[in-house]
mmCIF file of C-alpha atoms in Angstrom:
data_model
loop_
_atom_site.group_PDB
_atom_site.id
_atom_site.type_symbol
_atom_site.label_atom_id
_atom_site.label_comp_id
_atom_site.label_asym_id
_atom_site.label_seq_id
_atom_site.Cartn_x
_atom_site.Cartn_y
_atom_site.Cartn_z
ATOM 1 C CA UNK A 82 63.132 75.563 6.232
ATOM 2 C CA UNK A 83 59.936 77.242 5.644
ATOM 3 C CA UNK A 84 58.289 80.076 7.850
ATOM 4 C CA UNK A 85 55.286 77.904 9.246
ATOM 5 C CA UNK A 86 57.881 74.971 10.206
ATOM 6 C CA UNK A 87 59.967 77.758 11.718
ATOM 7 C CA UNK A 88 56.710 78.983 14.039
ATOM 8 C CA UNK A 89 56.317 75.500 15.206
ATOM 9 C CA UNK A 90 59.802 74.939 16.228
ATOM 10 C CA UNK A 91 59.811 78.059 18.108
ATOM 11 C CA UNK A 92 56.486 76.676 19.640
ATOM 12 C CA UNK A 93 58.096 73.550 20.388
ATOM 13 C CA UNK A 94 61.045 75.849 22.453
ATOM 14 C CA UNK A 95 58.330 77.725 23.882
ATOM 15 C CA UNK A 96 56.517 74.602 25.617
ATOM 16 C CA UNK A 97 60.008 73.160 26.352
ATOM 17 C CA UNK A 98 61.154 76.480 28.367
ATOM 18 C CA UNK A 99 57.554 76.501 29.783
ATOM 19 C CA UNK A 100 58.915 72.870 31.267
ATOM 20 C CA UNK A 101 62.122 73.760 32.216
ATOM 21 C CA UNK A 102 61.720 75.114 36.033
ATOM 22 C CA UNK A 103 65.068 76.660 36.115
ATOM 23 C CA UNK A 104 65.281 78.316 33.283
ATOM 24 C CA UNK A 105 61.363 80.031 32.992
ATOM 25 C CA UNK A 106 62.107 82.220 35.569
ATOM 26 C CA UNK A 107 65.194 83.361 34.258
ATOM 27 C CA UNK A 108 62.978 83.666 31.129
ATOM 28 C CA UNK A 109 60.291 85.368 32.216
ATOM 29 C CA UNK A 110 62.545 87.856 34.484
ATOM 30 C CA UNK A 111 64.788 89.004 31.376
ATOM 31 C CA UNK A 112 61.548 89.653 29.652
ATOM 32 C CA UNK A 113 59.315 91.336 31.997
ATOM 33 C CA UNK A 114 56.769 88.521 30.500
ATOM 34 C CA UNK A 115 53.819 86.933 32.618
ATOM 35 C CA UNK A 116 52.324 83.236 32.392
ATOM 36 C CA UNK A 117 49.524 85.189 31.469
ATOM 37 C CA UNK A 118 51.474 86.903 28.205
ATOM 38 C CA UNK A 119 53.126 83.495 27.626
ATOM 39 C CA UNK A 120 50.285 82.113 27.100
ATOM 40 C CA UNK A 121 48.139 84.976 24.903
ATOM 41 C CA UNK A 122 51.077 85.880 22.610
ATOM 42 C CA UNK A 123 52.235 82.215 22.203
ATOM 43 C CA UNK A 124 50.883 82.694 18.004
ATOM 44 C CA UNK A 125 52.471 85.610 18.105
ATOM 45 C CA UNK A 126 55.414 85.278 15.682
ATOM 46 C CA UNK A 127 57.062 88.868 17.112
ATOM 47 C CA UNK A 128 56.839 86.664 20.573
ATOM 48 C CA UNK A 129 58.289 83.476 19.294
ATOM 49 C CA UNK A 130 61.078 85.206 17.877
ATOM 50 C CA UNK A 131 61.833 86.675 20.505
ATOM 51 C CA UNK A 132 61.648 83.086 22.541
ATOM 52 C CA UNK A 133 64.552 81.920 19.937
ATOM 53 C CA UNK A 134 66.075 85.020 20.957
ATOM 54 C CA UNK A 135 66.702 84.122 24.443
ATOM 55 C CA UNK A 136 67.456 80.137 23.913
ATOM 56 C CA UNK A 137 70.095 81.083 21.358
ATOM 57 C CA UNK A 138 71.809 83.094 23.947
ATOM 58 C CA UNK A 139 73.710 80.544 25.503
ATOM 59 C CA UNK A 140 74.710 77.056 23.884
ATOM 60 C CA UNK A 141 73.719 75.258 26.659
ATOM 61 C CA UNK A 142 70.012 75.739 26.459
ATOM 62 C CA UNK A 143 70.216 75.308 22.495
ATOM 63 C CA UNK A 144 71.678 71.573 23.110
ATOM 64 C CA UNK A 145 69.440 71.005 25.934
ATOM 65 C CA UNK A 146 66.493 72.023 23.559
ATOM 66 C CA UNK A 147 67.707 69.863 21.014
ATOM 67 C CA UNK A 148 68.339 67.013 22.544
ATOM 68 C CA UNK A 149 65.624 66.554 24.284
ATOM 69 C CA UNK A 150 63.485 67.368 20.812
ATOM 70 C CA UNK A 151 65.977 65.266 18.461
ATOM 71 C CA UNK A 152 66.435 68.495 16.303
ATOM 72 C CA UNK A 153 69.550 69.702 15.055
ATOM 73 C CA UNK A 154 71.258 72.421 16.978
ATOM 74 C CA UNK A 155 71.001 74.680 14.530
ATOM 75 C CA UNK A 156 67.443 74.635 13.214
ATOM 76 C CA UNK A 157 67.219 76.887 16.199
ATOM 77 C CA UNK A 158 69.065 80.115 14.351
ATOM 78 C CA UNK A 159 67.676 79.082 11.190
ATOM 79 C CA UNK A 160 63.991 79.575 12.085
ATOM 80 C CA UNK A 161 65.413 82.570 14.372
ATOM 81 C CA UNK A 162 66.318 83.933 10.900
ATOM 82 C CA UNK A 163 62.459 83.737 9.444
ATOM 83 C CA UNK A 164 60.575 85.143 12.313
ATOM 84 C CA UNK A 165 60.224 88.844 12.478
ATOM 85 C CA UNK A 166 63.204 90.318 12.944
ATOM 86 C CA UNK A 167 65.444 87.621 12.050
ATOM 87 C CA UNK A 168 67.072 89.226 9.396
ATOM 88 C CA UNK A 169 68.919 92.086 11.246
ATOM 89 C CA UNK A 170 72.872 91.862 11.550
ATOM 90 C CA UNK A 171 74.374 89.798 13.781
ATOM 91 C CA UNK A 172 77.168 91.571 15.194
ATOM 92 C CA UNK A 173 78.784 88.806 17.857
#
């Protein structure tokens, strides 16, 4: 996987969460993001890591994510690992 396909996945998760009703609040909440910084720090690859960050946390969302975008589960933590910050220890 290369960095730019790994931006546009995580912009694909970001326009699926912005769809999910249930779960963008929850989103938004654990954040402290607005609609408003969703939608100026959606290029932002800082931001869309940090997107992957919060899908990734439970399995549930990652398997919702991908199969409603016919991706494999884990493309998710492999473009996690490209963005900014991606490279720091995992330690779960």
């Amino acid at each position: 996987m290369q960095r730019d396909y790994a931006e546009t996945l995580a912009l694909e998760v970001l326009g699926w969460l912005a769809g999910e009703d249930d779960l963008l609040p929850v989103f938004l909440g654990s954040t402290g993001t607005s609609l408003t910084d969703l939608k100026e720090r959606a290029s932002d690859p800082e931001f869309l890591g940090a997107v992957l960050d919060f899908v990734v946390m439970d399995d549930a969302w990652v398997l919702a994510f991908s199969e409603a975008k016919a991706v494999p589960p884990t493309a998710l933590s492999e473009a996690r690992a490209l963005l900014p910050g991606g490279n720091l220890p995992h330690w779960t």
